Short mmCIF file of C-alpha atoms and ligand atoms in Angstrom, two decimals:
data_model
loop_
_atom_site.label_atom_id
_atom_site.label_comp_id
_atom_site.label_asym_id
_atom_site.label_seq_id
_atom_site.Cartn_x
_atom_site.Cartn_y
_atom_site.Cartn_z
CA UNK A 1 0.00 0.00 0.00
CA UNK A 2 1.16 3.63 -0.55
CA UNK A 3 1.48 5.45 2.51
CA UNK A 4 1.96 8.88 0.94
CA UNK A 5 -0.70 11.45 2.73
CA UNK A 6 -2.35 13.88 0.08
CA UNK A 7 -1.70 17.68 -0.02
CA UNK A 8 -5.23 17.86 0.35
CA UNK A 9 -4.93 16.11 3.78
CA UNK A 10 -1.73 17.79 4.95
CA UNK A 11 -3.08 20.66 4.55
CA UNK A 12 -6.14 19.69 6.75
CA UNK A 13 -3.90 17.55 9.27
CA UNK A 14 -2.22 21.15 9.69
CA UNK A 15 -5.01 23.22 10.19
CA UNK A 16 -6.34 20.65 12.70
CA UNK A 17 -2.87 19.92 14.73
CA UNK A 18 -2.64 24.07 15.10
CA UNK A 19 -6.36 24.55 15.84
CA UNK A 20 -5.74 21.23 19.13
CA UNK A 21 -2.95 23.29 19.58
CA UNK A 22 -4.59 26.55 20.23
CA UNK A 23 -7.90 26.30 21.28
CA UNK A 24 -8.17 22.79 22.51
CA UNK A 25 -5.39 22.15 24.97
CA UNK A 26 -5.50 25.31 26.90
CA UNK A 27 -9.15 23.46 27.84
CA UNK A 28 -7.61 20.59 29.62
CA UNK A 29 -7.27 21.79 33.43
CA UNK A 30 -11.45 22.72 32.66
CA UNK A 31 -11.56 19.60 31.41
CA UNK A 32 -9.51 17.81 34.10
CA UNK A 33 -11.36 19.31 37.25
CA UNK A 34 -14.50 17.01 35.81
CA UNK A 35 -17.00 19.54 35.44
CA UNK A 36 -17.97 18.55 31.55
CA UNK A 37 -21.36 20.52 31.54
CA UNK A 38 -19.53 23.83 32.56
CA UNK A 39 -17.22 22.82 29.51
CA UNK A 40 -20.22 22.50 26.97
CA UNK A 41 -21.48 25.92 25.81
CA UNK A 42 -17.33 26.70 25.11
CA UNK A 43 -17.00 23.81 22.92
CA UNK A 44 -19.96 24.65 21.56
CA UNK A 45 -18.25 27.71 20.27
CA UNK A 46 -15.47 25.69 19.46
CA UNK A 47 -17.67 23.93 17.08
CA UNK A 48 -19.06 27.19 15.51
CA UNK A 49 -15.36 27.62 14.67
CA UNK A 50 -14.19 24.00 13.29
CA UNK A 51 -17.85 24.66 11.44
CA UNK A 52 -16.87 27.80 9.72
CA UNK A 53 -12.92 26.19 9.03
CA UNK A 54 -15.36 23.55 6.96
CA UNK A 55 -13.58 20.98 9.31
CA UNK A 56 -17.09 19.43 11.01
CA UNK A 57 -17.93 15.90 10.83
CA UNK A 58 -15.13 14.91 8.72
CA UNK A 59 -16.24 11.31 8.53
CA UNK A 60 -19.95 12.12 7.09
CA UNK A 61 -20.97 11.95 3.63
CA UNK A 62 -21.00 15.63 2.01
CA UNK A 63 -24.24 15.80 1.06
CA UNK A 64 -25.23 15.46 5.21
CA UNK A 65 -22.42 18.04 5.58
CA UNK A 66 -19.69 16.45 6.54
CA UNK A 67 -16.15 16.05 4.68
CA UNK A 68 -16.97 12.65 3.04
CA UNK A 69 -13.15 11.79 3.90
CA UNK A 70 -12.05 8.27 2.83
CA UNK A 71 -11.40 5.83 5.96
CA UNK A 72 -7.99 6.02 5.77
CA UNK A 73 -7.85 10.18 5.72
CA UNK A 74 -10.48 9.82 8.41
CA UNK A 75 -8.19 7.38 10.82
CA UNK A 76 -5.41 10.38 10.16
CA UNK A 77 -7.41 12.96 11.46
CA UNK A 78 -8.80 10.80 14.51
CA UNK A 79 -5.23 10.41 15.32
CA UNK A 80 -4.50 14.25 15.13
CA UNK A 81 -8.01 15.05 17.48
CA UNK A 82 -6.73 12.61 20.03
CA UNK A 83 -3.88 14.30 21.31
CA UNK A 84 -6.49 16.31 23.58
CA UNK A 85 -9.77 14.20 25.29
CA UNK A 86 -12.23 17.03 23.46
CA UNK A 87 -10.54 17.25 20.10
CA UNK A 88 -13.09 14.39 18.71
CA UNK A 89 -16.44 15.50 20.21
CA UNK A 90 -15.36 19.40 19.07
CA UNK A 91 -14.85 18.32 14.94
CA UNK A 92 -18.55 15.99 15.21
CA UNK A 93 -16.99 13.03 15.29
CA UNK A 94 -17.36 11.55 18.74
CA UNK A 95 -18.48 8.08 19.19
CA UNK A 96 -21.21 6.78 19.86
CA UNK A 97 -22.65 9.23 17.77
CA UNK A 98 -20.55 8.52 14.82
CA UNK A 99 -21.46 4.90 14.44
CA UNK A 100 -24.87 5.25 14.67
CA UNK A 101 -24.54 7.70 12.02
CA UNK A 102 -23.18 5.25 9.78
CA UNK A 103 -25.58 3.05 10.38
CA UNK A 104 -28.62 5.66 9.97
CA UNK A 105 -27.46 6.58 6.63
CA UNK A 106 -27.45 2.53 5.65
CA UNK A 107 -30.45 1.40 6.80
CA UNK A 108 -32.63 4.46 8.09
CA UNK A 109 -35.97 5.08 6.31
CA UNK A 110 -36.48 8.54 4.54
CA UNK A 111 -38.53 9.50 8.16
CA UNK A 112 -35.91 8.18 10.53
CA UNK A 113 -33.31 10.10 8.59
CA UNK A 114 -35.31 12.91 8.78
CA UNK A 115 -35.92 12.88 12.51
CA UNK A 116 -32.74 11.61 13.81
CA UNK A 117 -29.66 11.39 11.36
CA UNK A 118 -29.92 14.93 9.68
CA UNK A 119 -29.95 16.92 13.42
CA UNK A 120 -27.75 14.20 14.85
CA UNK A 121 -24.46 14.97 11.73
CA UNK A 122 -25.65 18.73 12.23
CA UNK A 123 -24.44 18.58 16.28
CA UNK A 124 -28.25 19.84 17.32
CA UNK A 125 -28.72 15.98 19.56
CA UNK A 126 -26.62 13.19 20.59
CA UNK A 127 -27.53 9.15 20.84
CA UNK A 128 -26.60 6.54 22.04
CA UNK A 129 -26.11 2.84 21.90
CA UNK A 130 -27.80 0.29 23.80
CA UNK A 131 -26.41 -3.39 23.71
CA UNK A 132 -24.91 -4.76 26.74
CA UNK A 133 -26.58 -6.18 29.86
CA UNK A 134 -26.14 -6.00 33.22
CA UNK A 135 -26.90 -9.80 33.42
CA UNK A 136 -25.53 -10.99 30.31
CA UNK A 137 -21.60 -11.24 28.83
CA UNK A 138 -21.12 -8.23 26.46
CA UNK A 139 -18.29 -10.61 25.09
CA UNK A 140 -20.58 -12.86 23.67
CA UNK A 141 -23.84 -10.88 22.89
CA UNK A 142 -25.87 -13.03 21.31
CA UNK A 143 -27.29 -14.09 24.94
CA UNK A 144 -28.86 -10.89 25.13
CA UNK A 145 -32.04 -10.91 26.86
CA UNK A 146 -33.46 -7.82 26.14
CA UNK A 147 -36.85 -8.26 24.54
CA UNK A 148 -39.03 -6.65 21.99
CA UNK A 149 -42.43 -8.23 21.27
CA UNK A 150 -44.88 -6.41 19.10
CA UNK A 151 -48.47 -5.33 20.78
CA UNK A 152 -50.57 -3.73 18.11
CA UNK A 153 -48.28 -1.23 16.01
CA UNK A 154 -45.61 -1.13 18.80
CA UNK A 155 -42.59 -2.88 20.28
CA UNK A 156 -43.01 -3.42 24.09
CA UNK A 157 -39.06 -3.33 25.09
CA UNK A 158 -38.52 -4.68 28.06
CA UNK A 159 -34.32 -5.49 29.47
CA UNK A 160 -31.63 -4.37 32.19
CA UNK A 161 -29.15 -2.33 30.26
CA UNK A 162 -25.41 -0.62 31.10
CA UNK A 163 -22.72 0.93 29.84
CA UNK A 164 -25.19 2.60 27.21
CA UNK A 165 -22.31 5.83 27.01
CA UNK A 166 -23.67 9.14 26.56
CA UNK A 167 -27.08 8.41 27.17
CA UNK A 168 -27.07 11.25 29.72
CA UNK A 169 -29.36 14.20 27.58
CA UNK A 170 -29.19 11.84 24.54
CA UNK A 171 -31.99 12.34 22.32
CA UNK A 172 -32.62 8.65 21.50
CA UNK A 173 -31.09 5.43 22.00
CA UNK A 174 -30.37 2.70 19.34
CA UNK A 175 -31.62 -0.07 21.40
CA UNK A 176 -30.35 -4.17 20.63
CA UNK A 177 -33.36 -6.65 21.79
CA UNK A 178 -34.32 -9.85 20.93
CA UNK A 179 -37.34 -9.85 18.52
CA UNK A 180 -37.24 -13.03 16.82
CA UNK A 181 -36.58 -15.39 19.98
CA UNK A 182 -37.13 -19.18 17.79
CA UNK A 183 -34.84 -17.40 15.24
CA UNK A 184 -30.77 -19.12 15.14
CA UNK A 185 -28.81 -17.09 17.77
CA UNK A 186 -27.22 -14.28 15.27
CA UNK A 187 -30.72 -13.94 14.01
CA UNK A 188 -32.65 -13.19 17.14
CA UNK A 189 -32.03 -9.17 17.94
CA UNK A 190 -32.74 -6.13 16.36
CA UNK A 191 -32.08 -2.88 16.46
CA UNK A 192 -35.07 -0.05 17.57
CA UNK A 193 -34.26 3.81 18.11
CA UNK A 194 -36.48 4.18 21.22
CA UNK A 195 -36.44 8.37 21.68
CA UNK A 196 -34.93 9.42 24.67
CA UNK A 197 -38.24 10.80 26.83
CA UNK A 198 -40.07 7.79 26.11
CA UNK A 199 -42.01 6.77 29.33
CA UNK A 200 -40.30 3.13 30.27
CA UNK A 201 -36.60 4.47 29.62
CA UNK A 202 -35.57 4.90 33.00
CA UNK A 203 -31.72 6.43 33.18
CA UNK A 204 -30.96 4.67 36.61
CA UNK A 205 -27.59 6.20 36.74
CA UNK A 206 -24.07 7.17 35.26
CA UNK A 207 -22.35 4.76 36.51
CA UNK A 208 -19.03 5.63 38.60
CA UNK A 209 -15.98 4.74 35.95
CA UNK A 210 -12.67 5.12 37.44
CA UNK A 211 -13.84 7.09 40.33
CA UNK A 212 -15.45 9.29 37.85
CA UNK A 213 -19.80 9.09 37.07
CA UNK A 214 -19.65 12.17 34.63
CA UNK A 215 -22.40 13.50 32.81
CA UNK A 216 -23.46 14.61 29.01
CA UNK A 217 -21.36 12.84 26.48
CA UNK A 218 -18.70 12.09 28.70
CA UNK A 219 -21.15 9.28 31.08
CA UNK A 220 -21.73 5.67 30.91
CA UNK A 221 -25.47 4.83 31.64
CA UNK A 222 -27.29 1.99 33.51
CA UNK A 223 -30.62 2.16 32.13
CA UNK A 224 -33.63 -0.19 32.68
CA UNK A 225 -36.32 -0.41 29.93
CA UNK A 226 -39.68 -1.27 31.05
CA UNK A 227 -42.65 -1.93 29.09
CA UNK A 228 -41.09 1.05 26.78
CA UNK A 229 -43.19 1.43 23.92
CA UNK A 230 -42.31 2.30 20.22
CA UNK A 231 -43.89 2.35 16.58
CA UNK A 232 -42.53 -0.70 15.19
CA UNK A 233 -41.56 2.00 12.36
CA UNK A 234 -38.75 2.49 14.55
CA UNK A 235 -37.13 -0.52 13.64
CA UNK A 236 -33.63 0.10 12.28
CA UNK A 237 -32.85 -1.88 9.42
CA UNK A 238 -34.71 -5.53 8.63
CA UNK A 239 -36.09 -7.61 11.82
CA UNK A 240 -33.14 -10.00 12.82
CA UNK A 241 -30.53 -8.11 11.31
CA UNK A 242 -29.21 -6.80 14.41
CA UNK A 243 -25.83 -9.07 14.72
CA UNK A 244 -25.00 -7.83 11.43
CA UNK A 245 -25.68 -4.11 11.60
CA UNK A 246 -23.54 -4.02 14.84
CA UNK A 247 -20.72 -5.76 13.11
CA UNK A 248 -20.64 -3.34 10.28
CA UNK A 249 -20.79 -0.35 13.11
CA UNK A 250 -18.23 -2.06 14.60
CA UNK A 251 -15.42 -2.32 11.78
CA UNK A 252 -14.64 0.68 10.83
CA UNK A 253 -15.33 2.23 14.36
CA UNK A 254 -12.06 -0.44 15.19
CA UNK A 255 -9.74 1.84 12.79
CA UNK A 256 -11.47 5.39 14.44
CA UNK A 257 -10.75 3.91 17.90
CA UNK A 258 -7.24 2.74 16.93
CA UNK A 259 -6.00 5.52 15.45
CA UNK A 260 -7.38 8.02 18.39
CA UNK A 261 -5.25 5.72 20.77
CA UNK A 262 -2.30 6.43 18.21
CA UNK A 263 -3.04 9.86 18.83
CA UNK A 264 -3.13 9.31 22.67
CA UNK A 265 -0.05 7.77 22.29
CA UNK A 266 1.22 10.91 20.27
CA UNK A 267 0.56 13.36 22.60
CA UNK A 268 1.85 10.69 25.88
CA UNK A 269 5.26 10.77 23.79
CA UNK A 270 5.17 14.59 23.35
CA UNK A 271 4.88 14.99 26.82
CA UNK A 272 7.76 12.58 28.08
CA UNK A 273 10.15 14.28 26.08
CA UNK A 274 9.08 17.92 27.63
CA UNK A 275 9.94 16.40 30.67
CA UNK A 276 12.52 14.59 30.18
CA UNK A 277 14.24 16.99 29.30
CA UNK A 278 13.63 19.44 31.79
CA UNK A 279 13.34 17.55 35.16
CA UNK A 280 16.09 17.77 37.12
CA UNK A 281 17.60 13.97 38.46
CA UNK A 282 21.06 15.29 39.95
CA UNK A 283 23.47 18.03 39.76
CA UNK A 284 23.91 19.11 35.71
CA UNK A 285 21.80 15.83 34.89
CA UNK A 286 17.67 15.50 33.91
CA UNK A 287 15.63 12.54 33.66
CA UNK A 288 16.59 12.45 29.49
CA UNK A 289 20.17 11.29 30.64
CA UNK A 290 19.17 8.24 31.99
CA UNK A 291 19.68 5.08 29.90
CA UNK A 292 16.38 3.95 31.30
CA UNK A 293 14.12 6.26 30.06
CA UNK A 294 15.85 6.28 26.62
CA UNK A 295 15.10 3.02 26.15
CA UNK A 296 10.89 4.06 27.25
CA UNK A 297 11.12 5.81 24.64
CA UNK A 298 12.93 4.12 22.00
CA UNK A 299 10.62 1.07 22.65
CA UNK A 300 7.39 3.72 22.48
CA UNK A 301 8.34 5.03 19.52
CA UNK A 302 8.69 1.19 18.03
CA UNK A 303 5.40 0.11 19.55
CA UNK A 304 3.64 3.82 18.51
CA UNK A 305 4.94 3.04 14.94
CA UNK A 306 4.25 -0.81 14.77
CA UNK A 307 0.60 0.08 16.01
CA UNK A 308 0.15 3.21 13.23
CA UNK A 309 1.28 1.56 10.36
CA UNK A 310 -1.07 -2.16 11.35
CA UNK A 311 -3.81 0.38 11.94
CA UNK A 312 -3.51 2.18 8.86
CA UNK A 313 -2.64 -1.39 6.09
CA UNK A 314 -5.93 -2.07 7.90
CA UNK A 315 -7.90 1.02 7.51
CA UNK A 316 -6.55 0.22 3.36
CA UNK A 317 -7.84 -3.22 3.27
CA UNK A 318 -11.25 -2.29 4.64
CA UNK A 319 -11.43 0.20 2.02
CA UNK A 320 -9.76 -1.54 -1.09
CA UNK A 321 -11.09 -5.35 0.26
CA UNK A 322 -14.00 -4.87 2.24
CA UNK A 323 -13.95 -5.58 5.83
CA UNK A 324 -15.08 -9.16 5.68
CA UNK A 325 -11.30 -9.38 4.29
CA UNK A 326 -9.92 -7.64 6.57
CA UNK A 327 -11.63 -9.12 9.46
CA UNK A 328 -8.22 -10.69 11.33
CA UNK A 329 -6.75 -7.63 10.65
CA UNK A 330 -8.90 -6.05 12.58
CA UNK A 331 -8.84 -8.11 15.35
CA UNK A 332 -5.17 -7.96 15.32
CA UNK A 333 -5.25 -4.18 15.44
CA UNK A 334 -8.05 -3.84 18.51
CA UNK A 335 -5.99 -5.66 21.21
CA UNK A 336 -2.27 -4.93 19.84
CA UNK A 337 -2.77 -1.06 19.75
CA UNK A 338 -4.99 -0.98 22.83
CA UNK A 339 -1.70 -2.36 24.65
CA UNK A 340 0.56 -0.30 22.99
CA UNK A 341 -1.45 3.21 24.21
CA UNK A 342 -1.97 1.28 27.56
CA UNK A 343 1.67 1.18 27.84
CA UNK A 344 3.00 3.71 26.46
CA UNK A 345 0.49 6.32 29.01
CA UNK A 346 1.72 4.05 31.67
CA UNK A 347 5.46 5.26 31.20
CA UNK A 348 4.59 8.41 30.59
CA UNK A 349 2.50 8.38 33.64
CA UNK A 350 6.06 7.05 35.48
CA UNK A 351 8.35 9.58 33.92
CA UNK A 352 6.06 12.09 35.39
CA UNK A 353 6.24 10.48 39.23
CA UNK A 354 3.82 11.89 41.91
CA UNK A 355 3.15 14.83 39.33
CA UNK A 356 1.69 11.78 36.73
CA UNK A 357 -1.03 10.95 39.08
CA UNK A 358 -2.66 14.13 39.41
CA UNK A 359 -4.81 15.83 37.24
CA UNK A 360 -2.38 18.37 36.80
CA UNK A 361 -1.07 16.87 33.23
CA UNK A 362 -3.48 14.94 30.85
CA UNK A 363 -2.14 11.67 31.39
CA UNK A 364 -3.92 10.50 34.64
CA UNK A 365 -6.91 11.36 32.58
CA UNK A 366 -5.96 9.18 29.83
CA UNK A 367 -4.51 6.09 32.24
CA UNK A 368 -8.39 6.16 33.99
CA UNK A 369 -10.50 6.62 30.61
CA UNK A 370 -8.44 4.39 28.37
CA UNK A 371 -7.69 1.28 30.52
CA UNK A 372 -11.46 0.55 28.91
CA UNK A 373 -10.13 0.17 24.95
CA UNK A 374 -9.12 -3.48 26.55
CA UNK A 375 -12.70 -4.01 27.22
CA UNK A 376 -15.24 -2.37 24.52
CA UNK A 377 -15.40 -3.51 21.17
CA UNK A 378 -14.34 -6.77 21.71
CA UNK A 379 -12.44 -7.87 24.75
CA UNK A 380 -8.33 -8.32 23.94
CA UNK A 381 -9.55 -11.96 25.02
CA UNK A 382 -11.90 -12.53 22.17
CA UNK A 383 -9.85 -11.15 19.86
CA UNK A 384 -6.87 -12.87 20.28
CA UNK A 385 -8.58 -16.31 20.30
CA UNK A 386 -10.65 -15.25 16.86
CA UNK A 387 -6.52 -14.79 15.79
CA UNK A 388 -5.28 -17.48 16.34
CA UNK A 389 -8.01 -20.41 15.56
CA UNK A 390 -7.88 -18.60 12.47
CA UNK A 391 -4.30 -18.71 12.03
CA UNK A 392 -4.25 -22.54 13.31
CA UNK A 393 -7.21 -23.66 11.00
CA UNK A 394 -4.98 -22.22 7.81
CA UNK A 395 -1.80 -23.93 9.51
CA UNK A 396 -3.65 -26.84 9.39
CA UNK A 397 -5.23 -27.36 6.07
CA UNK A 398 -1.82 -26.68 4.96
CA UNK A 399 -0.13 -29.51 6.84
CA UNK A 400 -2.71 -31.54 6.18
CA UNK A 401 -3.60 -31.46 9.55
CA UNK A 402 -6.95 -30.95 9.97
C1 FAD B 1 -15.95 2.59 28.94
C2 FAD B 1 -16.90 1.62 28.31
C3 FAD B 1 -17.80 2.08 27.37
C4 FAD B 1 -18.74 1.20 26.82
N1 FAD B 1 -19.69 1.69 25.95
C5 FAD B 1 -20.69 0.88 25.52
C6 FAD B 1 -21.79 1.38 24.74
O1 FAD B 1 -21.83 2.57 24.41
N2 FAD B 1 -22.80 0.54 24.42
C7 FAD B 1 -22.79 -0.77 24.79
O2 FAD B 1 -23.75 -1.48 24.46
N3 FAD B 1 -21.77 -1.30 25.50
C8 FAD B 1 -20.73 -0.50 25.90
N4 FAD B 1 -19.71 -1.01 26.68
C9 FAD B 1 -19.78 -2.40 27.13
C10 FAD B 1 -18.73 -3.29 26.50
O3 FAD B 1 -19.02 -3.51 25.16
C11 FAD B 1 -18.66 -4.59 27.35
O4 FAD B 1 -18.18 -4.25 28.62
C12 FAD B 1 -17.78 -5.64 26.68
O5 FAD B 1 -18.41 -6.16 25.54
C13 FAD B 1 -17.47 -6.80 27.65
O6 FAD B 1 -18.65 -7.34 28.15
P1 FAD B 1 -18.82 -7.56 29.73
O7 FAD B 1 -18.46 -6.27 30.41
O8 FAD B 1 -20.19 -8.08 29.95
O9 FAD B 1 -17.72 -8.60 30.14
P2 FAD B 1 -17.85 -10.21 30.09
O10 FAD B 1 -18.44 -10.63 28.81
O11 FAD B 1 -18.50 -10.65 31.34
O12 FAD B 1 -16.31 -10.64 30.08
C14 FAD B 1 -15.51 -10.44 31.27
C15 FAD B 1 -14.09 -10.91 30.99
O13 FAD B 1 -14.09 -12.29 30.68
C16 FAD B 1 -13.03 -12.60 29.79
N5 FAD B 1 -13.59 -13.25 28.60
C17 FAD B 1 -14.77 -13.01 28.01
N6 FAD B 1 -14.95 -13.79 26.93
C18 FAD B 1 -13.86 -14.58 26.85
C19 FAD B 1 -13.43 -15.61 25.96
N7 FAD B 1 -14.19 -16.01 24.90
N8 FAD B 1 -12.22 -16.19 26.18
C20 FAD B 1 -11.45 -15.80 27.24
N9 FAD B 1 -11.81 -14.85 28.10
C21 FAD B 1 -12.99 -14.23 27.92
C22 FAD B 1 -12.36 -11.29 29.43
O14 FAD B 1 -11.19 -11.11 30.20
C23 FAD B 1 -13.39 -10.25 29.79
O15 FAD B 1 -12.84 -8.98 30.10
C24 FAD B 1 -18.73 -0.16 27.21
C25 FAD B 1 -17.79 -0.61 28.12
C26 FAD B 1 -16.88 0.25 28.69
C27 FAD B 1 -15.90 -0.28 29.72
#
C-alpha cells in the first residue's frame, strides 16, 4: 500500500494539529477538574469555529455536511483530534454518535433520517447505543435478553441495560433486543431507536468509571427499559438483522478507535520528552540522561509506529477489500494497539512520578478513561482467540492437519 498522505490532507492535518494546539489544549485543566457541563457551551463555540474552518464531521458523507473523507484520511485525522480528550467530540466526530450515524445513513428510512440522522451529523442531539446487559456477557452478545415483542403497532421493550455511554441528555437510544426469539442465535435481535423521553426508559444512573460518574457525552449509563413502547416504524434496518448491523458499526469504528489511541499515544510521547528533558535527576543531569528512560522511549516510539502503520494497512484493506477481508486484521489491530497506548500512558505516567497521578497533566486522565479500549469492542480476550483459531485452521489445512 502507498502510505503517501495527500496535499489535500496535509493541509487539513495542519489546520487541525494548530487549531488542538490553540484552542483545545488550553481546555484541559477545565476539562480535568471534571465539570464537563460547565465545559459545553465553550466547545460549543469551538464547534461554531471548526464549522466555519469547513472541518465538522469529517467522517460524514457531504451531502449530510460532513467532509466525506475516505477511511484512511479519516483514521489520520482521529489520530491528530486525540492528542487532547475534546478534540473528537469538538470536529462531530465523537463516538457513539458517529457509528450510529453510519448506520442511519445505511439502513434508516427517509422519516428516521429525517428525525434523527440529519440533526444528529448537524451537532443539534446526541444518541446513544444500547447493547450490553447488566446480566448478560457483552463478550458474547448473542445471549442478550433484552426483549421486543410487538403489541398492536408497537414494540413493548422490556431489558436491564449498562454501559449505554452518553445516554445522559441523549436524544434517542439505538436499542439491541431480541425480537425473533425461535430465530438461530445471530438472528434473534434487532435494532429499535427508542427516543430518549419515552415513558419506560428509565436512566438509573451514570455509573461511577474510574472514580469518575460524569455527565453529558462524557457518562456511561445503567438504564432499565420497562414496558417502553415504540412504533414498530422504529425498527432500524430488517427484523433480525441486528448481529450484522452491529458488526458493520463495529469495523470501521475499530480503525477510528485505533488511530485516536495512536493519537493518545502521540501526545503521551510529546509529553515525556518535555519532561525529560527538563526535570532535574542530579546536579547538571535531567531525567533524558538516563539510559532507562531512553530506552521508554525508543521502545514507544517502536510500539507507537508498529501500532500506526497495522492500523492504517488495515484502515486500506477495509477500504480496497471490504472488511469481511480484513476481518483478522482487525482483530489484530483492537488488542495490539490498545496495549501499545496502555503502555506507552503508563510510562509516561512514570516519567512524570507523583506529578503523573494528578490531574495536573493529561495523562492521569488518559490512564483512567483508556484502561477501557481493553474491554469495549471486543475484549483483547476474544480477539486474540478469533486470531489465532484462524491462524491454526490455515496452519492446518496446509499440513494436512486438519
Ligand atoms: C468505557 C466503556 C464504554 C462502553 N460503551 C458501551 C456502549 O456505548 N454501548 C454498549 O452497548 N456497551 C458498551 N460497553 C460495554 C462493552 O461492550 C462490554 O463491557 C464488553 O463487551 C465486555 O462485556 P462484559 O463487560 O459483559 O464482560 P464479560 O463478557 O462478562 O467478560 C468479562 C471478561 O471475561 C473474559 N472473557 C470473556 N470472553 C472470553 C473468551 N471467549 N475467552 C477468554 N476470556 C474471555 C475477558 O477477560 C473479559 O474482560 C462499554 C464498556 C466500557 C468499559
Amino acid at each position: 500500500m502507498d502510505f503517501a498522505v495527500s496535499e489535500k490532507m496535509q493541509t487539513i492535518l495542519e489546520l487541525i494539529n494548530e487549531f488542538v494546539d490553540k484552542e483545545l489544549i488550553p481546555l484541559e485543566p477545565a476539562f480535568l477538574q471534571g465539570q464537563w457541563d460547565d465545559l459545553v457551551p465553550i466547545l460549543l463555540e469551538k464547534r461554531e469555529m471548526v464549522k466555519k474552518m469547513e472541518l465538522w464531521a469529517p467522517l460524514h458523507p457531504t451531502e449530510y455536511g460532513g467532509m466525506g473523507l475516505d477511511l484512511v484520511e479519516y483514521g489520520l485525522v482521529c489520530e491528530a483530534l486525540a492528542r487532547t480528550p475534546t478534540g473528537v467530540y469538538v470536529f462531530g466526530c465523537q463516538a457513539p454518535d458517529a457509528g450510529n450515524i453510519e448506520i442511519l445513513i445505511k439502513y434508516g428510512t427517509p422519516e428516521q433520517k429525517e428525525k434523527y440522522l440529519k440533526p444528529l451529523i448537524a451537532g443539534e442531539i446526541r444518541s446513544c447505543f444500547s447493547m450490553t446487559e447488566v446480566d448478560m456477557p457483552g463478550s458474547n452478545p448473542v445471549m442478550l435478553e433484552s426483549s421486543a415483542v410487538k403489541d398492536g403497532e408497537d414494540y413493548l421493550i422490556n431489558g436491564h441495560k449498562w454501559y449505554t455511554s452518553s445516554a445522559d441528555g441523549a436524544a434517542f437510544a439505538i436499542v439491541m433486543a431480541v425480537t425473533n426469539p425461535e430465530a438461530p442465535p445471530h438472528q434473534r435481535a434487532s435494532m429499535i431507536i427508542v427516543p430518549a423521553g419515552t415513558p419506560g426508559f428509565n436512566l438509573v444512573r451514570n455509573i461511577p468509571v474510574m472514580g469518575h460518574a460524569g455527565s453529558g457525552w462524557h457518562s456511561h449509563a445503567e438504564i432499565l427499559y420497562q414496558n417502553c413502547r415504540v412504533p414498530q416504524a422504529n425498527l432500524l434496518g430488517p427484523e433480525g438483522l441486528g448481529f450484522v448491523i452491529a458488526q458493520e458499526r463495529l469495523g470501521p469504528g475499530r480503525i477510528h478507535h485505533c488511530m485516536r489511541w495512536i493519537g493518545i499515544c502521540n501526545r503521551s510521547m510529546e509529553l515525556i520528552c518535555q519532561r525529560a528533558l527538563t526535570r532535574p535527576i542530579a546536579e547538571g543531569r535531567c531525567l533524558a540522561d538516563k539510559q532507562i528512560i531512553q530506552a521508554w522511549i525508543a521502545e514507544s516510539a517502536a510500539e507507537v509506529r508498529a501500532a500506526r502503520l497495522m492500523v492504517l494497512n488495515c484502515a486500506w484493506r477495509i477500504e480496497t477489500q471490504g472488511q469481511k477481508e480484513a476481518r483478522q486484521d482487525i482483530s489484530l489491530i483492537k488488542f495490539y494497539t490498545a496495549g501499545v497506548m496502555q503502555r506507552v500512558v503508563d510510562r509516561a505516567l512514570q516519567v512524570y512520578g507523583g506529578l503523573g497521578m494528578t490531574d495536573d497533566t493529561v495523562i492521569a486522565s488518559f490512564y483512567r478513561f483508556e484502561r477501557a479500549s481493553r474491554i469495549y469492542d471486543g475484549v483483547d480476550e476474544v480477539h486474540k482467540v478469533s486470531v489465532a483459531k484462524r491462524i491454526l485452521k490455515e496452519y492446518a489445512v496446509e499440513h494436512r492437519l486438519a
